[in-house]
Protein backbone atom coordinates (compact mmCIF):
# COMPACT_ATOMS: atom_id res chain seq x y z
CA UNK A 1 0.00 0.00 0.00
CA UNK A 2 1.17 3.52 -0.78
CA UNK A 3 0.30 6.54 1.36
CA UNK A 4 0.40 10.25 0.64
CA UNK A 5 -0.45 13.11 2.98
CA UNK A 6 -2.09 16.29 1.80
CA UNK A 7 -0.98 18.99 4.23
CA UNK A 8 -3.36 21.92 4.59
CA UNK A 9 -3.85 24.15 7.66
CA UNK A 10 -6.37 22.31 9.88
CA UNK A 11 -7.54 20.13 6.99
CA UNK A 12 -4.72 17.64 6.36
CA UNK A 13 -5.60 14.14 5.24
CA UNK A 14 -4.13 10.93 3.85
CA UNK A 15 -4.61 9.29 0.50
CA UNK A 16 -4.22 5.51 0.71
CA UNK A 17 -3.64 3.50 -2.46
CA UNK A 18 -3.76 -0.28 -2.31
CA UNK A 19 -5.36 -3.44 -3.55
CA UNK A 20 -8.14 -4.71 -1.26
CA UNK A 21 -8.62 -1.37 0.54
CA UNK A 22 -12.36 -1.33 -0.13
CA UNK A 23 -13.02 -4.32 2.09
CA UNK A 24 -10.69 -2.92 4.77
CA UNK A 25 -12.15 0.60 4.66
CA UNK A 26 -13.48 0.53 8.23
CA UNK A 27 -10.07 0.13 9.85
CA UNK A 28 -8.93 3.34 8.10
CA UNK A 29 -12.16 5.29 8.68
CA UNK A 30 -12.48 4.80 12.42
CA UNK A 31 -9.30 6.73 13.37
CA UNK A 32 -10.26 9.74 11.23
CA UNK A 33 -13.93 9.71 12.27
CA UNK A 34 -13.58 9.01 16.00
CA UNK A 35 -17.00 10.43 16.96
CA UNK A 36 -19.06 9.26 13.98
CA UNK A 37 -21.91 6.82 14.64
CA UNK A 38 -23.70 7.11 11.31
CA UNK A 39 -22.29 7.00 7.79
CA UNK A 40 -24.42 8.15 4.88
CA UNK A 41 -23.02 6.34 1.83
CA UNK A 42 -23.69 7.82 -1.61
CA UNK A 43 -23.09 5.61 -4.62
CA UNK A 44 -24.56 5.12 -8.08
CA UNK A 45 -26.61 2.53 -9.91
CA UNK A 46 -23.57 0.95 -11.61
CA UNK A 47 -21.28 0.88 -8.60
CA UNK A 48 -23.80 -0.23 -5.98
CA UNK A 49 -24.38 -3.78 -7.31
CA UNK A 50 -20.65 -4.44 -7.70
CA UNK A 51 -19.04 -2.81 -4.66
CA UNK A 52 -21.50 -2.02 -1.85
CA UNK A 53 -21.35 -5.59 -0.57
CA UNK A 54 -17.56 -5.32 -0.19
CA UNK A 55 -17.79 -2.06 1.78
CA UNK A 56 -20.86 -2.11 4.00
CA UNK A 57 -20.40 -5.27 6.14
CA UNK A 58 -16.98 -4.09 7.32
CA UNK A 59 -18.37 -0.68 8.26
CA UNK A 60 -21.23 -2.27 10.20
CA UNK A 61 -18.85 -4.67 11.97
CA UNK A 62 -16.79 -1.65 13.03
CA UNK A 63 -19.90 -0.23 14.71
CA UNK A 64 -21.02 2.32 12.13
CA UNK A 65 -24.71 2.54 11.31
CA UNK A 66 -25.00 2.99 7.55
CA UNK A 67 -27.59 4.24 5.07
CA UNK A 68 -27.00 4.00 1.32
CA UNK A 69 -28.41 6.31 -1.30
CA UNK A 70 -28.00 5.00 -4.85
CA UNK A 71 -28.25 7.76 -7.46
CA UNK A 72 -28.77 7.07 -11.18
CA UNK A 73 -25.35 6.74 -12.84
CA UNK A 74 -24.30 9.66 -15.02
CA UNK A 75 -23.59 13.39 -15.05
CA UNK A 76 -27.33 14.17 -14.96
CA UNK A 77 -27.31 13.25 -11.27
CA UNK A 78 -24.89 16.06 -10.41
CA UNK A 79 -27.84 18.40 -10.13
CA UNK A 80 -29.36 20.77 -7.57
CA UNK A 81 -32.44 18.50 -7.52
CA UNK A 82 -30.37 15.45 -6.56
CA UNK A 83 -28.47 17.51 -3.99
CA UNK A 84 -31.72 18.54 -2.38
CA UNK A 85 -32.93 14.92 -2.36
CA UNK A 86 -29.71 13.87 -0.59
CA UNK A 87 -30.14 16.58 2.05
CA UNK A 88 -33.65 15.31 2.83
CA UNK A 89 -32.45 11.67 2.95
CA UNK A 90 -29.64 12.64 5.31
CA UNK A 91 -32.13 14.28 7.64
CA UNK A 92 -34.45 11.24 7.43
CA UNK A 93 -31.46 9.10 8.44
CA UNK A 94 -30.87 11.32 11.47
CA UNK A 95 -27.40 12.44 10.44
CA UNK A 96 -25.78 14.70 13.04
CA UNK A 97 -22.80 17.04 12.87
CA UNK A 98 -20.41 14.39 14.21
CA UNK A 99 -21.44 11.84 11.56
CA UNK A 100 -20.05 11.58 8.03
CA UNK A 101 -20.82 11.17 4.36
CA UNK A 102 -19.01 8.55 2.26
CA UNK A 103 -18.75 8.84 -1.54
CA UNK A 104 -18.32 5.46 -3.23
CA UNK A 105 -18.09 5.93 -6.98
CA UNK A 106 -16.73 8.11 -9.74
CA UNK A 107 -16.40 11.87 -9.97
CA UNK A 108 -20.14 12.41 -10.21
CA UNK A 109 -20.78 10.69 -6.88
CA UNK A 110 -17.74 12.35 -5.26
CA UNK A 111 -18.62 15.87 -6.39
CA UNK A 112 -22.30 15.55 -5.47
CA UNK A 113 -21.83 13.76 -2.14
CA UNK A 114 -19.00 16.13 -1.23
CA UNK A 115 -21.13 19.19 -1.90
CA UNK A 116 -23.96 17.66 0.11
CA UNK A 117 -21.49 17.01 2.98
CA UNK A 118 -20.18 20.57 2.80
CA UNK A 119 -23.63 22.06 3.16
CA UNK A 120 -25.75 19.73 5.29
CA UNK A 121 -25.86 21.00 8.88
CA UNK A 122 -23.32 23.62 7.70
CA UNK A 123 -20.81 20.88 6.95
CA UNK A 124 -20.10 17.31 8.09
CA UNK A 125 -17.07 15.06 7.61
CA UNK A 126 -16.63 13.44 4.26
CA UNK A 127 -14.74 10.41 2.92
CA UNK A 128 -13.84 9.70 -0.69
CA UNK A 129 -13.70 6.12 -1.99
CA UNK A 130 -13.18 6.75 -5.70
CA UNK A 131 -13.84 3.88 -8.11
CA UNK A 132 -12.99 5.35 -11.53
CA UNK A 133 -9.53 6.20 -12.78
CA UNK A 134 -10.56 9.84 -13.18
CA UNK A 135 -11.85 10.02 -9.65
CA UNK A 136 -8.73 8.32 -8.27
CA UNK A 137 -6.24 10.59 -10.03
CA UNK A 138 -8.17 13.82 -9.88
CA UNK A 139 -11.63 14.49 -8.50
CA UNK A 140 -11.28 12.75 -5.11
CA UNK A 141 -8.21 14.81 -4.21
CA UNK A 142 -8.18 18.53 -3.51
CA UNK A 143 -11.62 19.22 -2.11
CA UNK A 144 -13.49 20.68 -5.07
CA UNK A 145 -17.13 19.61 -4.82
CA UNK A 146 -20.00 20.85 -6.95
CA UNK A 147 -23.18 20.37 -8.91
CA UNK A 148 -23.94 21.51 -12.45
CA UNK A 149 -26.37 24.30 -13.32
CA UNK A 150 -28.31 24.87 -16.53
CA UNK A 151 -25.67 27.50 -17.30
CA UNK A 152 -22.81 25.08 -17.12
CA UNK A 153 -20.81 22.52 -15.18
CA UNK A 154 -19.69 22.84 -11.57
CA UNK A 155 -21.10 26.36 -11.25
CA UNK A 156 -22.44 25.80 -7.72
CA UNK A 157 -19.90 24.27 -5.38
CA UNK A 158 -17.48 24.56 -2.51
CA UNK A 159 -14.03 23.60 -1.31
CA UNK A 160 -14.54 20.78 1.17
CA UNK A 161 -11.59 18.54 1.88
CA UNK A 162 -12.22 14.86 2.68
CA UNK A 163 -11.02 13.33 5.95
CA UNK A 164 -9.38 10.50 3.99
CA UNK A 165 -9.26 9.15 0.45
CA UNK A 166 -9.18 5.38 -0.01
CA UNK A 167 -8.36 4.13 -3.49
CA UNK A 168 -8.50 0.48 -4.35
CA UNK A 169 -7.06 -0.04 -7.84
CA UNK A 170 -8.90 -3.38 -8.10
CA UNK A 171 -12.12 -1.40 -8.64
CA UNK A 172 -10.73 -0.22 -11.99
CA UNK A 173 -11.00 -3.76 -13.40
CA UNK A 174 -14.76 -3.38 -13.93
CA UNK A 175 -14.57 -0.07 -15.82
CA UNK A 176 -15.46 -0.16 -19.49
CA UNK A 177 -12.69 0.96 -21.84
CA UNK A 178 -14.28 4.35 -22.48
CA UNK A 179 -14.44 5.23 -18.79
CA UNK A 180 -10.88 4.00 -18.28
CA UNK A 181 -9.80 6.21 -21.20
CA UNK A 182 -11.56 9.20 -19.61
CA UNK A 183 -9.27 8.83 -16.63
CA UNK A 184 -6.27 8.48 -18.90
CA UNK A 185 -6.99 11.95 -20.30
CA UNK A 186 -6.40 13.39 -16.81
CA UNK A 187 -3.39 11.10 -16.22
CA UNK A 188 -1.82 12.34 -19.46
CA UNK A 189 -2.67 15.92 -18.46
CA UNK A 190 -0.42 15.65 -15.38
CA UNK A 191 2.49 14.60 -17.57
CA UNK A 192 1.89 17.52 -19.93
CA UNK A 193 1.66 20.25 -17.33
CA UNK A 194 3.94 19.11 -14.51
CA UNK A 195 6.18 16.14 -15.24
CA UNK A 196 7.82 15.35 -18.57
CA UNK A 197 9.42 12.16 -17.20
CA UNK A 198 5.93 10.93 -16.29
CA UNK A 199 4.65 11.81 -19.76
CA UNK A 200 7.51 9.78 -21.26
CA UNK A 201 6.73 6.90 -18.87
CA UNK A 202 3.13 6.89 -20.12
CA UNK A 203 4.16 7.17 -23.76
CA UNK A 204 6.10 3.92 -23.31
CA UNK A 205 2.91 2.24 -22.00
CA UNK A 206 0.21 3.16 -24.51
CA UNK A 207 -2.40 0.56 -23.52
CA UNK A 208 -4.74 -0.18 -20.63
CA UNK A 209 -2.94 -3.45 -19.86
CA UNK A 210 0.45 -1.77 -19.60
CA UNK A 211 -0.92 1.03 -17.42
CA UNK A 212 -2.64 -1.45 -15.09
CA UNK A 213 0.67 -3.28 -14.61
CA UNK A 214 2.00 -0.04 -13.07
CA UNK A 215 -1.26 1.26 -11.65
CA UNK A 216 -0.11 1.99 -8.09
CA UNK A 217 2.79 4.04 -9.44
CA UNK A 218 0.47 5.88 -11.86
CA UNK A 219 -2.08 6.69 -9.12
CA UNK A 220 0.64 7.70 -6.69
CA UNK A 221 2.38 9.98 -9.18
CA UNK A 222 -0.83 11.74 -10.24
CA UNK A 223 -2.02 12.21 -6.66
CA UNK A 224 1.41 13.42 -5.57
CA UNK A 225 1.47 16.01 -8.37
CA UNK A 226 -2.03 17.14 -7.48
CA UNK A 227 -1.11 17.20 -3.78
CA UNK A 228 1.77 19.58 -4.44
CA UNK A 229 -0.43 21.93 -6.44
CA UNK A 230 -3.30 21.88 -3.93
CA UNK A 231 -0.97 22.47 -0.97
CA UNK A 232 0.38 25.53 -2.74
CA UNK A 233 -2.98 26.90 -3.90
CA UNK A 234 -5.97 25.22 -2.27
CA UNK A 235 -8.43 27.90 -3.41
CA UNK A 236 -7.50 27.85 -7.09
CA UNK A 237 -6.30 31.41 -7.46
CA UNK A 238 -2.85 30.64 -8.86
CA UNK A 239 -0.94 27.46 -9.55
CA UNK A 240 -3.97 25.17 -9.21
CA UNK A 241 -5.36 26.75 -12.36
CA UNK A 242 -2.72 24.75 -14.26
CA UNK A 243 -4.82 21.63 -13.62
CA UNK A 244 -7.37 23.16 -15.96
CA UNK A 245 -5.17 22.55 -18.99
CA UNK A 246 -7.63 21.57 -21.73
CA UNK A 247 -10.65 22.29 -19.54
CA UNK A 248 -11.82 25.73 -20.75
CA UNK A 249 -12.52 24.49 -24.25
CA UNK A 250 -13.23 21.00 -22.88
CA UNK A 251 -16.15 22.34 -20.86
CA UNK A 252 -17.51 23.93 -24.05
CA UNK A 253 -17.24 20.58 -25.87
CA UNK A 254 -19.11 18.84 -23.05
CA UNK A 255 -21.86 21.43 -23.15
CA UNK A 256 -22.12 21.38 -26.96
CA UNK A 257 -22.89 17.68 -26.73
CA UNK A 258 -25.39 18.36 -23.97
CA UNK A 259 -23.19 16.28 -21.64
CA UNK A 260 -24.26 13.20 -23.65
CA UNK A 261 -22.05 13.12 -26.73
CA UNK A 262 -18.69 13.68 -25.04
CA UNK A 263 -17.59 12.52 -21.62
CA UNK A 264 -15.50 14.83 -19.44
CA UNK A 265 -12.30 12.95 -20.31
CA UNK A 266 -13.00 12.96 -24.03
CA UNK A 267 -13.76 16.67 -23.95
CA UNK A 268 -10.58 17.36 -21.97
CA UNK A 269 -8.52 15.27 -24.40
CA UNK A 270 -9.67 17.33 -27.40
CA UNK A 271 -9.43 20.49 -25.26
CA UNK A 272 -5.75 19.74 -24.48
CA UNK A 273 -5.04 19.44 -28.20
CA UNK A 274 -6.74 22.80 -28.80
CA UNK A 275 -4.68 24.34 -25.97
CA UNK A 276 -1.45 22.87 -27.39
CA UNK A 277 -2.32 24.26 -30.83
CA UNK A 278 -3.20 27.67 -29.35
CA UNK A 279 0.18 27.74 -27.59
CA UNK A 280 1.88 27.05 -30.91
CA UNK A 281 -0.20 29.69 -32.72
CA UNK A 282 0.46 32.31 -30.03
CA UNK A 283 4.14 31.41 -29.74
CA UNK A 284 3.85 30.97 -25.96
CA UNK A 285 5.65 27.63 -25.98
CA UNK A 286 5.43 23.98 -26.87
CA UNK A 287 6.57 22.47 -30.14
CA UNK A 288 4.99 20.62 -33.02
CA UNK A 289 6.70 17.47 -31.63
CA UNK A 290 4.97 18.00 -28.25
CA UNK A 291 1.62 18.29 -30.01
CA UNK A 292 2.32 15.13 -32.02
CA UNK A 293 3.39 13.19 -28.90
CA UNK A 294 0.24 14.30 -27.06
CA UNK A 295 -1.99 13.44 -30.01
CA UNK A 296 -0.41 9.99 -30.40
CA UNK A 297 -0.79 9.12 -26.73
CA UNK A 298 -4.41 10.28 -26.55
CA UNK A 299 -5.24 8.33 -29.70
CA UNK A 300 -3.67 5.20 -28.19
CA UNK A 301 -6.51 5.33 -25.65
CA UNK A 302 -9.13 6.08 -28.29
CA UNK A 303 -9.56 9.62 -27.01
CA UNK A 304 -10.70 12.30 -29.48
CA UNK A 305 -8.05 14.80 -30.55
CA UNK A 306 -10.42 17.01 -32.54
CA UNK A 307 -14.09 17.80 -31.95
CA UNK A 308 -15.88 19.56 -34.82
CA UNK A 309 -17.91 22.73 -34.19
CA UNK A 310 -21.14 23.60 -36.03
CA UNK A 311 -22.51 27.16 -35.98
CA UNK A 312 -24.82 26.25 -33.11
CA UNK A 313 -21.87 24.70 -31.27
CA UNK A 314 -19.91 27.88 -31.79
CA UNK A 315 -22.51 29.87 -29.88
CA UNK A 316 -22.06 27.44 -26.98
CA UNK A 317 -18.28 27.85 -27.21
CA UNK A 318 -18.62 31.65 -26.98
CA UNK A 319 -20.98 31.45 -24.05
CA UNK A 320 -18.92 28.83 -22.17
CA UNK A 321 -15.58 30.57 -22.61
CA UNK A 322 -17.28 33.73 -21.28
CA UNK A 323 -18.59 31.91 -18.22
CA UNK A 324 -15.37 30.07 -17.40
CA UNK A 325 -14.46 30.27 -13.72
CA UNK A 326 -10.94 31.36 -14.66
CA UNK A 327 -12.38 34.48 -16.25
CA UNK A 328 -12.40 37.96 -14.71
CA UNK A 329 -14.27 40.74 -16.51
CA UNK A 330 -13.37 40.59 -20.16
CA UNK A 331 -10.18 38.54 -19.63
CA UNK A 332 -9.51 34.86 -19.14
CA UNK A 333 -6.47 32.89 -17.99
CA UNK A 334 -5.78 30.19 -20.54
CA UNK A 335 -3.52 27.33 -19.55
CA UNK A 336 -0.93 26.75 -22.25
CA UNK A 337 2.18 24.59 -22.56
CA UNK A 338 5.57 26.22 -22.15
CA UNK A 339 7.12 22.90 -23.05
CA UNK A 340 6.16 19.29 -22.45
CA UNK A 341 5.99 18.88 -18.66
CA UNK A 342 5.52 22.59 -17.96
CA UNK A 343 2.43 24.78 -18.32
CA UNK A 344 1.63 28.40 -17.55
CA UNK A 345 -1.45 30.59 -17.27
CA UNK A 346 -1.66 33.26 -19.96
CA UNK A 347 -4.13 36.08 -19.39
CA UNK A 348 -5.91 37.06 -22.58
CA UNK A 349 -8.94 39.05 -23.65
CA UNK A 350 -11.92 36.73 -24.21
CA UNK A 351 -12.41 38.28 -27.64
CA UNK A 352 -8.83 37.41 -28.55
CA UNK A 353 -9.24 33.82 -27.31
CA UNK A 354 -12.39 33.44 -29.40
CA UNK A 355 -10.65 34.97 -32.43
CA UNK A 356 -7.77 32.50 -32.04
CA UNK A 357 -10.22 29.62 -31.72
CA UNK A 358 -12.05 30.93 -34.78
CA UNK A 359 -8.81 30.87 -36.74
CA UNK A 360 -7.88 27.43 -35.43
CA UNK A 361 -11.22 26.05 -36.55
CA UNK A 362 -10.78 27.71 -39.95
CA UNK A 363 -13.91 29.79 -39.41
CA UNK A 364 -12.28 33.07 -40.50
P1 LIG B 1 -18.76 9.08 -13.36
O1 LIG B 1 -18.78 9.30 -11.92
O2 LIG B 1 -19.99 9.40 -14.13
O3 LIG B 1 -18.33 7.57 -13.65
C1 LIG B 1 -18.27 7.12 -14.99
C2 LIG B 1 -19.09 5.84 -15.15
O4 LIG B 1 -18.40 4.76 -14.53
C3 LIG B 1 -20.46 5.90 -14.51
O5 LIG B 1 -21.38 5.25 -15.34
C4 LIG B 1 -20.27 5.11 -13.21
O6 LIG B 1 -21.46 4.53 -12.79
C5 LIG B 1 -19.29 4.07 -13.65
N1 LIG B 1 -18.44 3.47 -12.62
C6 LIG B 1 -17.84 4.11 -11.59
N2 LIG B 1 -17.00 3.27 -10.97
C7 LIG B 1 -17.10 2.08 -11.61
C8 LIG B 1 -16.45 0.83 -11.45
N3 LIG B 1 -15.48 0.65 -10.55
N4 LIG B 1 -16.79 -0.18 -12.28
C9 LIG B 1 -17.73 0.01 -13.24
N5 LIG B 1 -18.35 1.18 -13.46
C10 LIG B 1 -18.03 2.19 -12.66
O7 LIG B 1 -17.60 9.92 -14.08
P2 LIG B 1 -16.08 10.18 -13.73
O8 LIG B 1 -15.39 10.17 -15.04
O9 LIG B 1 -15.58 9.31 -12.64
O10 LIG B 1 -16.11 11.66 -13.15
C11 LIG B 1 -16.58 12.73 -13.96
C12 LIG B 1 -17.03 13.83 -13.06
O11 LIG B 1 -15.96 14.27 -12.24
C13 LIG B 1 -17.53 15.06 -13.81
O12 LIG B 1 -18.71 15.50 -13.23
C14 LIG B 1 -16.43 16.08 -13.59
O13 LIG B 1 -16.91 17.40 -13.62
C15 LIG B 1 -15.94 15.69 -12.22
N6 LIG B 1 -14.59 16.11 -11.92
C16 LIG B 1 -14.38 16.73 -10.71
C17 LIG B 1 -13.10 17.13 -10.36
C18 LIG B 1 -12.87 17.75 -9.02
O14 LIG B 1 -11.76 18.22 -8.76
N7 LIG B 1 -13.83 17.72 -8.14
C19 LIG B 1 -12.03 16.89 -11.21
C20 LIG B 1 -12.28 16.25 -12.43
C21 LIG B 1 -13.56 15.87 -12.76
N1 LIG C 1 -9.57 19.21 -11.39
C1 LIG C 1 -9.09 20.52 -11.17
C2 LIG C 1 -8.83 20.84 -9.74
O1 LIG C 1 -9.02 20.04 -8.86
O2 LIG C 1 -8.43 21.92 -9.45
CSV table of N, CA and C in Angstrom, one decimal, residues 4 15 17 105-107 130-142 165-167 172 175 179-190 194 198 202 211 214-227 230 240 243 264:
chain,number,residue,atom,x,y,z
A,4,UNK,N,0.0,8.9,0.9
A,4,UNK,CA,0.4,10.2,0.6
A,4,UNK,C,-0.3,11.1,1.7
A,15,UNK,N,-4.1,10.0,1.7
A,15,UNK,CA,-4.6,9.3,0.5
A,15,UNK,C,-4.0,7.9,0.6
A,17,UNK,N,-3.5,4.2,-1.2
A,17,UNK,CA,-3.6,3.5,-2.5
A,17,UNK,C,-3.2,2.0,-2.3
A,105,UNK,N,-17.8,5.9,-5.6
A,105,UNK,CA,-18.1,5.9,-7.0
A,105,UNK,C,-17.1,6.8,-7.7
A,106,UNK,N,-17.6,7.3,-8.9
A,106,UNK,CA,-16.7,8.1,-9.7
A,106,UNK,C,-16.8,9.6,-9.3
A,107,UNK,N,-16.4,10.4,-10.3
A,107,UNK,CA,-16.4,11.9,-10.0
A,107,UNK,C,-17.8,12.5,-9.7
A,130,UNK,N,-13.0,6.6,-4.3
A,130,UNK,CA,-13.2,6.8,-5.7
A,130,UNK,C,-13.0,5.4,-6.4
A,131,UNK,N,-13.9,5.2,-7.4
A,131,UNK,CA,-13.8,3.9,-8.1
A,131,UNK,C,-13.6,4.0,-9.6
A,132,UNK,N,-13.4,5.2,-10.1
A,132,UNK,CA,-13.0,5.4,-11.5
A,132,UNK,C,-11.6,5.9,-11.5
A,133,UNK,N,-10.9,5.7,-12.7
A,133,UNK,CA,-9.5,6.2,-12.8
A,133,UNK,C,-9.5,7.7,-12.6
A,134,UNK,N,-10.5,8.4,-13.3
A,134,UNK,CA,-10.6,9.8,-13.2
A,134,UNK,C,-10.7,10.3,-11.7
A,135,UNK,N,-11.6,9.6,-11.0
A,135,UNK,CA,-11.9,10.0,-9.6
A,135,UNK,C,-10.6,9.7,-8.8
A,136,UNK,N,-9.9,8.6,-9.1
A,136,UNK,CA,-8.7,8.3,-8.3
A,136,UNK,C,-7.6,9.3,-8.5
A,137,UNK,N,-7.4,9.7,-9.8
A,137,UNK,CA,-6.2,10.6,-10.0
A,137,UNK,C,-6.6,12.1,-9.9
A,138,UNK,N,-7.9,12.4,-9.8
A,138,UNK,CA,-8.2,13.8,-9.9
A,138,UNK,C,-9.3,14.2,-8.9
A,139,UNK,N,-10.5,13.8,-9.2
A,139,UNK,CA,-11.6,14.5,-8.5
A,139,UNK,C,-11.7,14.2,-7.0
A,140,UNK,N,-11.1,13.1,-6.5
A,140,UNK,CA,-11.3,12.8,-5.1
A,140,UNK,C,-10.3,13.5,-4.3
A,141,UNK,N,-9.3,14.1,-4.9
A,141,UNK,CA,-8.2,14.8,-4.2
A,141,UNK,C,-8.3,16.3,-4.4
A,142,UNK,N,-8.3,17.1,-3.3
A,142,UNK,CA,-8.2,18.5,-3.5
A,142,UNK,C,-9.4,19.3,-3.1
A,165,UNK,N,-8.9,9.7,1.8
A,165,UNK,CA,-9.3,9.1,0.4
A,165,UNK,C,-8.7,7.7,0.4
A,166,UNK,N,-9.6,6.8,0.1
A,166,UNK,CA,-9.2,5.4,0.0
A,166,UNK,C,-9.3,4.9,-1.5
A,167,UNK,N,-8.2,4.6,-2.1
A,167,UNK,CA,-8.4,4.1,-3.5
A,167,UNK,C,-7.9,2.7,-3.7
A,172,UNK,N,-10.8,-0.7,-10.6
A,172,UNK,CA,-10.7,-0.2,-12.0
A,172,UNK,C,-11.0,-1.4,-13.0
A,175,UNK,N,-14.2,-1.2,-15.0
A,175,UNK,CA,-14.6,-0.1,-15.8
A,175,UNK,C,-14.6,-0.5,-17.3
A,179,UNK,N,-14.6,4.6,-20.1
A,179,UNK,CA,-14.4,5.2,-18.8
A,179,UNK,C,-13.0,5.2,-18.3
A,180,UNK,N,-12.3,4.1,-18.6
A,180,UNK,CA,-10.9,4.0,-18.3
A,180,UNK,C,-10.1,5.1,-19.1
A,181,UNK,N,-10.5,5.2,-20.4
A,181,UNK,CA,-9.8,6.2,-21.2
A,181,UNK,C,-10.1,7.6,-20.7
A,182,UNK,N,-11.3,7.9,-20.2
A,182,UNK,CA,-11.6,9.2,-19.6
A,182,UNK,C,-10.5,9.6,-18.5
A,183,UNK,N,-10.3,8.6,-17.7
A,183,UNK,CA,-9.3,8.8,-16.6
A,183,UNK,C,-7.9,9.1,-17.2
A,184,UNK,N,-7.6,8.3,-18.3
A,184,UNK,CA,-6.3,8.5,-18.9
A,184,UNK,C,-6.1,9.9,-19.4
A,185,UNK,N,-7.1,10.6,-19.8
A,185,UNK,CA,-7.0,12.0,-20.3
A,185,UNK,C,-6.4,12.8,-19.2
A,186,UNK,N,-6.9,12.6,-17.9
A,186,UNK,CA,-6.4,13.4,-16.8
A,186,UNK,C,-5.0,12.9,-16.4
A,187,UNK,N,-4.7,11.6,-16.5
A,187,UNK,CA,-3.4,11.1,-16.2
A,187,UNK,C,-2.4,11.7,-17.2
A,188,UNK,N,-2.7,11.8,-18.4
A,188,UNK,CA,-1.8,12.3,-19.5
A,188,UNK,C,-1.7,13.8,-19.2
A,189,UNK,N,-2.7,14.5,-18.8
A,189,UNK,CA,-2.7,15.9,-18.5
A,189,UNK,C,-1.6,16.2,-17.4
A,190,UNK,N,-1.5,15.4,-16.4
A,190,UNK,CA,-0.4,15.7,-15.4
A,190,UNK,C,1.0,15.6,-16.0
A,194,UNK,N,3.1,19.1,-15.7
A,194,UNK,CA,3.9,19.1,-14.5
A,194,UNK,C,5.1,18.2,-14.5
A,198,UNK,N,7.1,11.7,-16.4
A,198,UNK,CA,5.9,10.9,-16.3
A,198,UNK,C,5.2,10.8,-17.6
A,202,UNK,N,4.4,7.3,-19.6
A,202,UNK,CA,3.1,6.9,-20.1
A,202,UNK,C,3.3,6.6,-21.6
A,211,UNK,N,-0.7,0.1,-18.5
A,211,UNK,CA,-0.9,1.0,-17.4
A,211,UNK,C,-1.3,0.3,-16.1
A,214,UNK,N,1.3,-1.0,-13.9
A,214,UNK,CA,2.0,0.0,-13.1
A,214,UNK,C,1.0,0.9,-12.3
A,215,UNK,N,-0.2,0.3,-12.1
A,215,UNK,CA,-1.3,1.3,-11.6
A,215,UNK,C,-1.0,2.0,-10.3
A,216,UNK,N,-0.4,1.3,-9.4
A,216,UNK,CA,-0.1,2.0,-8.1
A,216,UNK,C,0.9,3.2,-8.3
A,217,UNK,N,1.8,3.0,-9.1
A,217,UNK,CA,2.8,4.0,-9.4
A,217,UNK,C,2.1,5.2,-10.2
A,218,UNK,N,1.2,4.8,-11.1
A,218,UNK,CA,0.5,5.9,-11.9
A,218,UNK,C,-0.4,6.7,-10.9
A,219,UNK,N,-1.2,6.0,-10.1
A,219,UNK,CA,-2.1,6.7,-9.1
A,219,UNK,C,-1.3,7.6,-8.2
A,220,UNK,N,-0.2,7.0,-7.7
A,220,UNK,CA,0.6,7.7,-6.7
A,220,UNK,C,1.2,9.0,-7.3
A,221,UNK,N,1.7,8.8,-8.5
A,221,UNK,CA,2.4,10.0,-9.2
A,221,UNK,C,1.4,11.1,-9.4
A,222,UNK,N,0.2,10.7,-10.0
A,222,UNK,CA,-0.8,11.7,-10.2
A,222,UNK,C,-1.3,12.4,-8.9
A,223,UNK,N,-1.5,11.6,-7.9
A,223,UNK,CA,-2.0,12.2,-6.7
A,223,UNK,C,-0.9,13.1,-6.0
A,224,UNK,N,0.3,12.6,-6.2
A,224,UNK,CA,1.4,13.4,-5.6
A,224,UNK,C,1.5,14.8,-6.3
A,225,UNK,N,1.4,14.7,-7.6
A,225,UNK,CA,1.5,16.0,-8.4
A,225,UNK,C,0.3,16.9,-8.0
A,226,UNK,N,-0.9,16.3,-7.9
A,226,UNK,CA,-2.0,17.1,-7.5
A,226,UNK,C,-1.9,17.7,-6.1
A,227,UNK,N,-1.3,16.8,-5.2
A,227,UNK,CA,-1.1,17.2,-3.8
A,227,UNK,C,-0.2,18.5,-3.7
A,230,UNK,N,-2.2,21.5,-4.9
A,230,UNK,CA,-3.3,21.9,-3.9
A,230,UNK,C,-2.7,22.5,-2.7
A,240,UNK,N,-3.0,26.2,-9.0
A,240,UNK,CA,-4.0,25.2,-9.2
A,240,UNK,C,-4.7,25.3,-10.6
A,243,UNK,N,-4.1,22.9,-13.5
A,243,UNK,CA,-4.8,21.6,-13.6
A,243,UNK,C,-6.0,21.8,-14.6
A,264,UNK,N,-16.4,13.8,-19.9
A,264,UNK,CA,-15.5,14.8,-19.4
A,264,UNK,C,-14.1,14.5,-20.0
